[in-house]
PDB file of C-alpha atoms and ligand atoms in Angstrom:
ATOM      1  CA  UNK A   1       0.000   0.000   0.000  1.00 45.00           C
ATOM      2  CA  UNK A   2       1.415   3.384  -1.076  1.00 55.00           C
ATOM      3  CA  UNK A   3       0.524   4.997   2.961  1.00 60.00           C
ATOM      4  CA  UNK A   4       3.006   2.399   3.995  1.00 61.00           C
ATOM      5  CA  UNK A   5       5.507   2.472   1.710  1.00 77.00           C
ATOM      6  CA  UNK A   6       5.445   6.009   2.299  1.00 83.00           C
ATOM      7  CA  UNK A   7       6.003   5.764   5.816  1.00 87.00           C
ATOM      8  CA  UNK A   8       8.664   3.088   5.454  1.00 85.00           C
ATOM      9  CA  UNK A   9      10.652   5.109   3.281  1.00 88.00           C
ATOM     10  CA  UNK A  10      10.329   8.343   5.134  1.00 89.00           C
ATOM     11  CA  UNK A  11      11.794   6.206   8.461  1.00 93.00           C
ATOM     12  CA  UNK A  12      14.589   4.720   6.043  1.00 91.00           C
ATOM     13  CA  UNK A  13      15.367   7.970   5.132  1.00 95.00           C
ATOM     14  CA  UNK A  14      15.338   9.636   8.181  1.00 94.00           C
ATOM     15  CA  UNK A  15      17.817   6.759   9.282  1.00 95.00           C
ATOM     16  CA  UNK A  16      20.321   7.803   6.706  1.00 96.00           C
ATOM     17  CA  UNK A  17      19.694  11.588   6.913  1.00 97.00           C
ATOM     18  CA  UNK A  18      20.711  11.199  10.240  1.00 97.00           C
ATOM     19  CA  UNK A  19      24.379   9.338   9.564  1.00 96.00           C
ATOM     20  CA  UNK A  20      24.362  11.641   6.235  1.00 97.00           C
ATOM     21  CA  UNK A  21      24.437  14.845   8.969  1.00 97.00           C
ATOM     22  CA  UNK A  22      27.302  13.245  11.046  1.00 95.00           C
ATOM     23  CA  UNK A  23      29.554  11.550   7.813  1.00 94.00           C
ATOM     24  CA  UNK A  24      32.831  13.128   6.638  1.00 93.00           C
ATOM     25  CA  UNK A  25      33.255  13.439   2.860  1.00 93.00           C
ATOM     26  CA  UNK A  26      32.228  11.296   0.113  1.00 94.00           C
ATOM     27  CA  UNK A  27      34.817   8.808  -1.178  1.00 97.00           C
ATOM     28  CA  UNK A  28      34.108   6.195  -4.169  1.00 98.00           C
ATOM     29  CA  UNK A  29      34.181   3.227  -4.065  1.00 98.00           C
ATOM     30  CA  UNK A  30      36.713   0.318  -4.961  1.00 98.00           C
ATOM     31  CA  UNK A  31      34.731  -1.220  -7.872  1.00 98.00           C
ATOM     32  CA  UNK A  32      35.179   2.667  -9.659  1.00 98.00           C
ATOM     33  CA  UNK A  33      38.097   3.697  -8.342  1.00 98.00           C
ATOM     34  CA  UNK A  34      40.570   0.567  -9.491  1.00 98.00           C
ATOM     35  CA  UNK A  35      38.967   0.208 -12.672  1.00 98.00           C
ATOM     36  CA  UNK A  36      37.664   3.673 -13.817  1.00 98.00           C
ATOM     37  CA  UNK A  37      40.299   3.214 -16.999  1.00 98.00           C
ATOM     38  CA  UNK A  38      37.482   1.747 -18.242  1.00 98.00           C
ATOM     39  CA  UNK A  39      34.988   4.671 -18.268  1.00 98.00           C
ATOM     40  CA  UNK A  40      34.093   5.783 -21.838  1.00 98.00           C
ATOM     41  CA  UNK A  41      35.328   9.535 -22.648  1.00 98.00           C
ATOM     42  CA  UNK A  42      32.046  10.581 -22.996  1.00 98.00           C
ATOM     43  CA  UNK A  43      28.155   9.705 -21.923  1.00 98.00           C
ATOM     44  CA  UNK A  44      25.908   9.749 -19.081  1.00 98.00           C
ATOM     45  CA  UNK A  45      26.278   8.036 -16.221  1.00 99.00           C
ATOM     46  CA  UNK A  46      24.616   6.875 -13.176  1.00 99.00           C
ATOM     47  CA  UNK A  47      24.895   6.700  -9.363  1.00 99.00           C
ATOM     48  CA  UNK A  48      22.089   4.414  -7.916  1.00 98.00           C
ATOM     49  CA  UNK A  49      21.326   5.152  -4.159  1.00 98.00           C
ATOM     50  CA  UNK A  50      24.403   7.171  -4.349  1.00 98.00           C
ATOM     51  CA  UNK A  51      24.354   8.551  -0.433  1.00 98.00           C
ATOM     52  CA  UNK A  52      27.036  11.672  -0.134  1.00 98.00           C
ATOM     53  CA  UNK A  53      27.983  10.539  -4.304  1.00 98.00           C
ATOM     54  CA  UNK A  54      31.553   9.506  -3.757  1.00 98.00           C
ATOM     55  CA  UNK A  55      31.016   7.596  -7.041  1.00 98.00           C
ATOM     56  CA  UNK A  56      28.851  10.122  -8.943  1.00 98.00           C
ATOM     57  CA  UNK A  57      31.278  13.144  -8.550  1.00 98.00           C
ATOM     58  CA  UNK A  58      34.635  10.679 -10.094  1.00 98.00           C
ATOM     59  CA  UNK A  59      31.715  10.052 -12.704  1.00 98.00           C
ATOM     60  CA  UNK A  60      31.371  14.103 -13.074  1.00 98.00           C
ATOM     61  CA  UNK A  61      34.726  14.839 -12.771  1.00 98.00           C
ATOM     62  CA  UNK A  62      35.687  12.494 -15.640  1.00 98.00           C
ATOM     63  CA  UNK A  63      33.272  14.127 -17.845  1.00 98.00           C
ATOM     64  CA  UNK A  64      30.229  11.920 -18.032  1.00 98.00           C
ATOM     65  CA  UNK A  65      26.828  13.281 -17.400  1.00 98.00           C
ATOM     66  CA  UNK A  66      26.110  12.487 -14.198  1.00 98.00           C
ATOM     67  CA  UNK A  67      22.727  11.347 -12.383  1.00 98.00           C
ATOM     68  CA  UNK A  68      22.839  10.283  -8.497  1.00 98.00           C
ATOM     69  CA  UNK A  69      19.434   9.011  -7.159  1.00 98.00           C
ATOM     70  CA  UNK A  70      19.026   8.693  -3.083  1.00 98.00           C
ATOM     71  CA  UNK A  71      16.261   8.819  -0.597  1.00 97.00           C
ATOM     72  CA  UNK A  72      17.878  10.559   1.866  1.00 98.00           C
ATOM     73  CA  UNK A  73      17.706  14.283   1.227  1.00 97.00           C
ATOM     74  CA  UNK A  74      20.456  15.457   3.549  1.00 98.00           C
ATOM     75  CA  UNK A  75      23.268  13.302   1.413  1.00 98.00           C
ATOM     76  CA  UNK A  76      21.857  14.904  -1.830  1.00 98.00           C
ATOM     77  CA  UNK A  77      21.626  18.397  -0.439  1.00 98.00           C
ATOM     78  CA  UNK A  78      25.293  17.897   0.210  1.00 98.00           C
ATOM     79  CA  UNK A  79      26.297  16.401  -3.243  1.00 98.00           C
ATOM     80  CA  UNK A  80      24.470  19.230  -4.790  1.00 98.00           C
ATOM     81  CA  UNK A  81      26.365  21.737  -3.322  1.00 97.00           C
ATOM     82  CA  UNK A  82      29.851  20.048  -3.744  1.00 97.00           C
ATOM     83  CA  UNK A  83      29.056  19.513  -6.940  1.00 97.00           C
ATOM     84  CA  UNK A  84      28.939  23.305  -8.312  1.00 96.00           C
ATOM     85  CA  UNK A  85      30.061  23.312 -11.561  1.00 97.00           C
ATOM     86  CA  UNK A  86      30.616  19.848 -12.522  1.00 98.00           C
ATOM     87  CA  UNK A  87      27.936  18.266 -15.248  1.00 98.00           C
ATOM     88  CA  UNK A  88      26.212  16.417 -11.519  1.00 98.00           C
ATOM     89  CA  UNK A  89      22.266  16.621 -11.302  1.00 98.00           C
ATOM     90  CA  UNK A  90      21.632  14.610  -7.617  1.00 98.00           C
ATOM     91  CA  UNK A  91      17.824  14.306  -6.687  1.00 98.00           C
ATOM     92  CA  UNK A  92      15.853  12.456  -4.128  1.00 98.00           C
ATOM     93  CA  UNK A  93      14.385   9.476  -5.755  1.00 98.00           C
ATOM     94  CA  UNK A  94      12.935   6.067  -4.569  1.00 97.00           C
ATOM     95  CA  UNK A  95      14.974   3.882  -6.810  1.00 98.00           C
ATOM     96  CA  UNK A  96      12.500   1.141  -6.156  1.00 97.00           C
ATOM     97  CA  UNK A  97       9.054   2.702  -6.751  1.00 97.00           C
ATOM     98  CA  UNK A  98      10.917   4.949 -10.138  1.00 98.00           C
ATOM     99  CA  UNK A  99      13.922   2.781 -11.316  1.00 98.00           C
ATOM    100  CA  UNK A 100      16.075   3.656 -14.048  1.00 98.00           C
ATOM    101  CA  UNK A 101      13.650   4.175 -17.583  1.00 98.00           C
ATOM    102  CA  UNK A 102      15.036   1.108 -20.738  1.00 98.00           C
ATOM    103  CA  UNK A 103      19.005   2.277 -22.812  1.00 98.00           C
ATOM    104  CA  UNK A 104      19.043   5.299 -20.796  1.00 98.00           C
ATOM    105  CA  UNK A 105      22.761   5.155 -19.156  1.00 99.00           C
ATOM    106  CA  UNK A 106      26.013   4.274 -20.516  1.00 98.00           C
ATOM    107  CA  UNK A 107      27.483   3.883 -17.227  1.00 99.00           C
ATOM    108  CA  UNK A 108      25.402   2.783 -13.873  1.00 99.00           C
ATOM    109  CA  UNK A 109      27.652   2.461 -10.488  1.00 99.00           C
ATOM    110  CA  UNK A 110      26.213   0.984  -7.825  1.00 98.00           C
ATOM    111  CA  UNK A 111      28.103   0.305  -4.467  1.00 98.00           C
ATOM    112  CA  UNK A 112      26.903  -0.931  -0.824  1.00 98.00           C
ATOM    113  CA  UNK A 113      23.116  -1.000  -2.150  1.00 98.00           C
ATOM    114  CA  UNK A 114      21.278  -4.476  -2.968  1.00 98.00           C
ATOM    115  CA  UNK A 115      17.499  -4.964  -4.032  1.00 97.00           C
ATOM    116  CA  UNK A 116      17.991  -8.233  -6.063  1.00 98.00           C
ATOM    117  CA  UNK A 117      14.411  -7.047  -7.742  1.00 98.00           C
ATOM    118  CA  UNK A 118      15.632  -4.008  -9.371  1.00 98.00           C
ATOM    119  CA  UNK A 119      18.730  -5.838 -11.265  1.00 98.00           C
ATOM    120  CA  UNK A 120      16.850  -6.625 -14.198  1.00 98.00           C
ATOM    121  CA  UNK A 121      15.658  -2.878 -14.632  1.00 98.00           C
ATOM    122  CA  UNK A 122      19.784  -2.205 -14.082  1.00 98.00           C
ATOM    123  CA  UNK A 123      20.440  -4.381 -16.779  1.00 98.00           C
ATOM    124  CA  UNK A 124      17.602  -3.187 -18.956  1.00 98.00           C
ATOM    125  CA  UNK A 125      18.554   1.189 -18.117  1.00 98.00           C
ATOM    126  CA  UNK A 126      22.375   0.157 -19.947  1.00 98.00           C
ATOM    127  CA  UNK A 127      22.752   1.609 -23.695  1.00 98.00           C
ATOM    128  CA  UNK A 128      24.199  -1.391 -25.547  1.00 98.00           C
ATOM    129  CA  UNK A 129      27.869  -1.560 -25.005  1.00 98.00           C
ATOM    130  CA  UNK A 130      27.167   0.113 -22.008  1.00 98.00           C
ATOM    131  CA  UNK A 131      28.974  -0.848 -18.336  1.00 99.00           C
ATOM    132  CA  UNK A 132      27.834  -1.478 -14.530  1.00 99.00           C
ATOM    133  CA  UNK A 133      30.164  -1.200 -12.150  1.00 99.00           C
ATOM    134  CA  UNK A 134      28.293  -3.257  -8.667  1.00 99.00           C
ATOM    135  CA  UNK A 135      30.332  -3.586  -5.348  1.00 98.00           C
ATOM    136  CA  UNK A 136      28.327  -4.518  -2.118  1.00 98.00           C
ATOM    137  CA  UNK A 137      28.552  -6.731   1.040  1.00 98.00           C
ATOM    138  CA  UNK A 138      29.457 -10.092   1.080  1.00 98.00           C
ATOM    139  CA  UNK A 139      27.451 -12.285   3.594  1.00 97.00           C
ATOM    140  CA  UNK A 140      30.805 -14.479   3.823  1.00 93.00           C
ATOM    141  CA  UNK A 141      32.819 -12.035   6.365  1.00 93.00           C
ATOM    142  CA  UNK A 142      36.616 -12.565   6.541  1.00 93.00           C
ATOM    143  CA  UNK A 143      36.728 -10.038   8.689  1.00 90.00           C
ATOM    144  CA  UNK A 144      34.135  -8.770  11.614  1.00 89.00           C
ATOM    145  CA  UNK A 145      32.159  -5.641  10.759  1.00 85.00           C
ATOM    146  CA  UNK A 146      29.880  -4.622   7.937  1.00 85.00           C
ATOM    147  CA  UNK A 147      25.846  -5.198   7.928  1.00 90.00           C
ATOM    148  CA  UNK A 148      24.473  -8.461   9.086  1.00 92.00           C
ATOM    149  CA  UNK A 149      20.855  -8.513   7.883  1.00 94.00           C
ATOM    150  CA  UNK A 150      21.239 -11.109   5.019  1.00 92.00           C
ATOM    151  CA  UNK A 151      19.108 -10.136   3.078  1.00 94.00           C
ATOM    152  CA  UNK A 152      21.151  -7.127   1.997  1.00 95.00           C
ATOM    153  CA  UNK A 153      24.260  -9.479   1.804  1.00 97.00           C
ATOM    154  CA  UNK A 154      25.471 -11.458  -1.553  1.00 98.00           C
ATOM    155  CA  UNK A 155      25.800 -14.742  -1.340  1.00 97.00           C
ATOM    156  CA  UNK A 156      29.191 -16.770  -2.994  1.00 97.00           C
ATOM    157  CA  UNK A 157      29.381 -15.362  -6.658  1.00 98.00           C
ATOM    158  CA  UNK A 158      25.748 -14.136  -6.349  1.00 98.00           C
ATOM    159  CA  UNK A 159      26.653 -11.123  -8.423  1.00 98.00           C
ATOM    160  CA  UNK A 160      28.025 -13.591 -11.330  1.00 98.00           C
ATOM    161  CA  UNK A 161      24.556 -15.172 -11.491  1.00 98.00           C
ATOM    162  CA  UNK A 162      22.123 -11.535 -10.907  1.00 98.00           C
ATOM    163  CA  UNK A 163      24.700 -10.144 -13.861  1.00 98.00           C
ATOM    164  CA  UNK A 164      24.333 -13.119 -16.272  1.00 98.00           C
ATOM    165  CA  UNK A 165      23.496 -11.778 -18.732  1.00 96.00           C
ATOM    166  CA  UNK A 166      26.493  -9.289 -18.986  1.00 98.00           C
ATOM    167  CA  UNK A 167      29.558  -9.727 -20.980  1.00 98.00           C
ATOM    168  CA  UNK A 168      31.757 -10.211 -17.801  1.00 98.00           C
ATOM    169  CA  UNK A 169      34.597  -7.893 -17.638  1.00 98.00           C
ATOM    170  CA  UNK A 170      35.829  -7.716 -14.204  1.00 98.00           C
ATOM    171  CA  UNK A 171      35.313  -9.746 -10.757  1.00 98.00           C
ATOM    172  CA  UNK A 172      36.852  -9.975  -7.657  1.00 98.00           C
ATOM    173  CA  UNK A 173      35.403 -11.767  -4.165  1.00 98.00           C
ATOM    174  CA  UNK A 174      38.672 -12.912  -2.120  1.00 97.00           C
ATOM    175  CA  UNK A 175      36.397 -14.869   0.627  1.00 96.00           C
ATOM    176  CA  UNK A 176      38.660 -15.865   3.516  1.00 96.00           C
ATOM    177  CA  UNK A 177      41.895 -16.771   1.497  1.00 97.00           C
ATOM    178  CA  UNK A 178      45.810 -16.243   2.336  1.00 97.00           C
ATOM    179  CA  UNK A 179      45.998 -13.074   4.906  1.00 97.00           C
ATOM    180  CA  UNK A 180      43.040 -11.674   5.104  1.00 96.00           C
ATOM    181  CA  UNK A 181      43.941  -8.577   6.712  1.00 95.00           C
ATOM    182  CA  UNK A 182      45.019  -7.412   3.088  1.00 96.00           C
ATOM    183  CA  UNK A 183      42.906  -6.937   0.199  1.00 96.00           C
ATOM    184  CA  UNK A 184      39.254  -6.285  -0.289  1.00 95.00           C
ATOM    185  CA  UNK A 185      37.510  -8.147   2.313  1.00 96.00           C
ATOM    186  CA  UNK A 186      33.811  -8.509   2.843  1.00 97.00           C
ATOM    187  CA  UNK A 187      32.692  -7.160  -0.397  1.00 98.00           C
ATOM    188  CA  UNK A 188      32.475  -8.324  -3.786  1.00 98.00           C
ATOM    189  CA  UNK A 189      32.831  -6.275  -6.939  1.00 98.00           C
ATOM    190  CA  UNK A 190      32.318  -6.738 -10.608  1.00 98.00           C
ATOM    191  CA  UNK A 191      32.319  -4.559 -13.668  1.00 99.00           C
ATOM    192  CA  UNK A 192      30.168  -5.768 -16.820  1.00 98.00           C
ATOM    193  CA  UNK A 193      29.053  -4.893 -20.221  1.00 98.00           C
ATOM    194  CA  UNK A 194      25.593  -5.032 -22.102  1.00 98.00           C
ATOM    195  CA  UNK A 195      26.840  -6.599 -25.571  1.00 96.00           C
ATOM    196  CA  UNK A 196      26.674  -4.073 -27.974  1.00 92.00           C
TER     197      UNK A 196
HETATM  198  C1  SAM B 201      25.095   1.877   2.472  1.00 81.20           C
HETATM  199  S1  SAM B 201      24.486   3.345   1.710  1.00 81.20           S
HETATM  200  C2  SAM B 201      25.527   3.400   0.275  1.00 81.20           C
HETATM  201  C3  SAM B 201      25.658   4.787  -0.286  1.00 81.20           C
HETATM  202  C4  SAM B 201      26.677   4.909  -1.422  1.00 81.20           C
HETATM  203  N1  SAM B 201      26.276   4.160  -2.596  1.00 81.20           N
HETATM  204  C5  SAM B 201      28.046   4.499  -0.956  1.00 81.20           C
HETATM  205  O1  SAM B 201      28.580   3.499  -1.444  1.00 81.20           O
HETATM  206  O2  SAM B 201      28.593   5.211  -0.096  1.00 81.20           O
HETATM  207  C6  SAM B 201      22.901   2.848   1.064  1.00 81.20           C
HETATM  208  C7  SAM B 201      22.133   4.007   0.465  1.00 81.20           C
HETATM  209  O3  SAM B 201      20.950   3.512  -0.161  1.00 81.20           O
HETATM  210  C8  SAM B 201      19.955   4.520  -0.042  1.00 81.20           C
HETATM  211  N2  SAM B 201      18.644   3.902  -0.304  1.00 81.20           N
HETATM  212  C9  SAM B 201      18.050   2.898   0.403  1.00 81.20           C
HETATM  213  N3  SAM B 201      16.875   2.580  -0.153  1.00 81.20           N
HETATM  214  C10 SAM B 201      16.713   3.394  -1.240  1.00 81.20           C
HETATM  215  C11 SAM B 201      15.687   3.556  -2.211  1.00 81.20           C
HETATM  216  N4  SAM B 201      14.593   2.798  -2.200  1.00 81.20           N
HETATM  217  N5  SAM B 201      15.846   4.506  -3.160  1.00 81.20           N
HETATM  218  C12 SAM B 201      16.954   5.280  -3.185  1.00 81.20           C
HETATM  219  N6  SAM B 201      17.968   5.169  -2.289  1.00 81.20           N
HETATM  220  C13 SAM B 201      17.842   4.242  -1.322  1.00 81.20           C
HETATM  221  C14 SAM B 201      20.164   5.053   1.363  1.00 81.20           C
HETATM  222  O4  SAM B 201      19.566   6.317   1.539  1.00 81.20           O
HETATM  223  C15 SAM B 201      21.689   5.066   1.459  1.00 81.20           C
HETATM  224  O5  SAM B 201      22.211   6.309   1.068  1.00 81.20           O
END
């Protein structure tokens, strides 16, 4: 029922408005930052449930046309204003009631964000040839921290199998191997193409 919905989201994002107050600056994430060679030069890109828009702004700042959805309007209130000048438009959207319209995005980023319903429409918003770069929590931990509800957790190589359909271009999920005080623990990340 829309009433509830309503009322769920508005506590969700009163939850994160609250942290978003508190939080030091935005920072991008792993899955961007170590592979953002791949970025095209030009087209527009997308940060899904972006939070302060660590991700969106490296988008922005590399010269892509930038959209960062979130439902907490304190982070994008910040991310608009640190984004003066750079091609950035951030607005407060419910990603799951308004996801992403069919070949709108060349690039869609999402990172520590998982509704396994909305993957199709992910798959379905990339232009042909275009890329998603997904990095979220692992319910495997190596290490302690990090959510615990599992249903917001991937399970081993989930992202392979939600991403299928991709052309498979990048994936990393260490698990519990060798020292696992190094590396990316926790998370897995993946970067994938729609075929062209
Ligand atoms: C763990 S944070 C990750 C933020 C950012 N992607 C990052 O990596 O720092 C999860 C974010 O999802 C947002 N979120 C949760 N449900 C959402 C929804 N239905 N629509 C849009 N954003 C949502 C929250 O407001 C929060 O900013």
């Amino acid at each position: 029922m829309p009433t509830t919905n309503n009322t769920q989201n508005g506590r969700l994002a009163g939850k994160w408005d609250a942290r978003y107050r508190e939080a030091g600056s935005a920072v991008a994430s792993e899955v961007l930052v170590e592979n953002r060679h791949l970025l095209p030069a030009a087209g527009e890109a997308l940060d899904l449930a972006c939070g302060l828009g660590g991700n969106a702004l490296l988008l922005a700042r590399h010269g892509l046309r930038t959209t960062a959805w979130d439902l907490s309007p304190v982070a994008i209130e910040r991310l608009a204003s640190e984004a003066e000048g750079l091609p950035l438009r951030a607005e407060v959207r419910d990603v799951l009631a308004m996801p992403p319209a069919a070949a709108r995005f060349d690039v869609i980023v999402v990172s520590r964000f998982l509704e396994r319903g909305l993957c199709p429409a992910l798959v379905a918003a990339l232009r042909p040839g275009g890329l998603l770069f997904y990095q979220t929590f692992t319910r495997d931990k190596a290490v302690a921290g990090g959510p615990s509800n599992p249903d917001f957790l991937l399970a081993e190589n989930e992202l392979l199998r939600l991403f299928g359909g991709l052309c498979l271009r990048v994936y990393r999920e260490e698990g519990r191997l060798g020292d696992v005080t190094r590396g990316l623990r926790n998370e897995a990340l993946l970067v994938a193409q729609r075929p062209a």
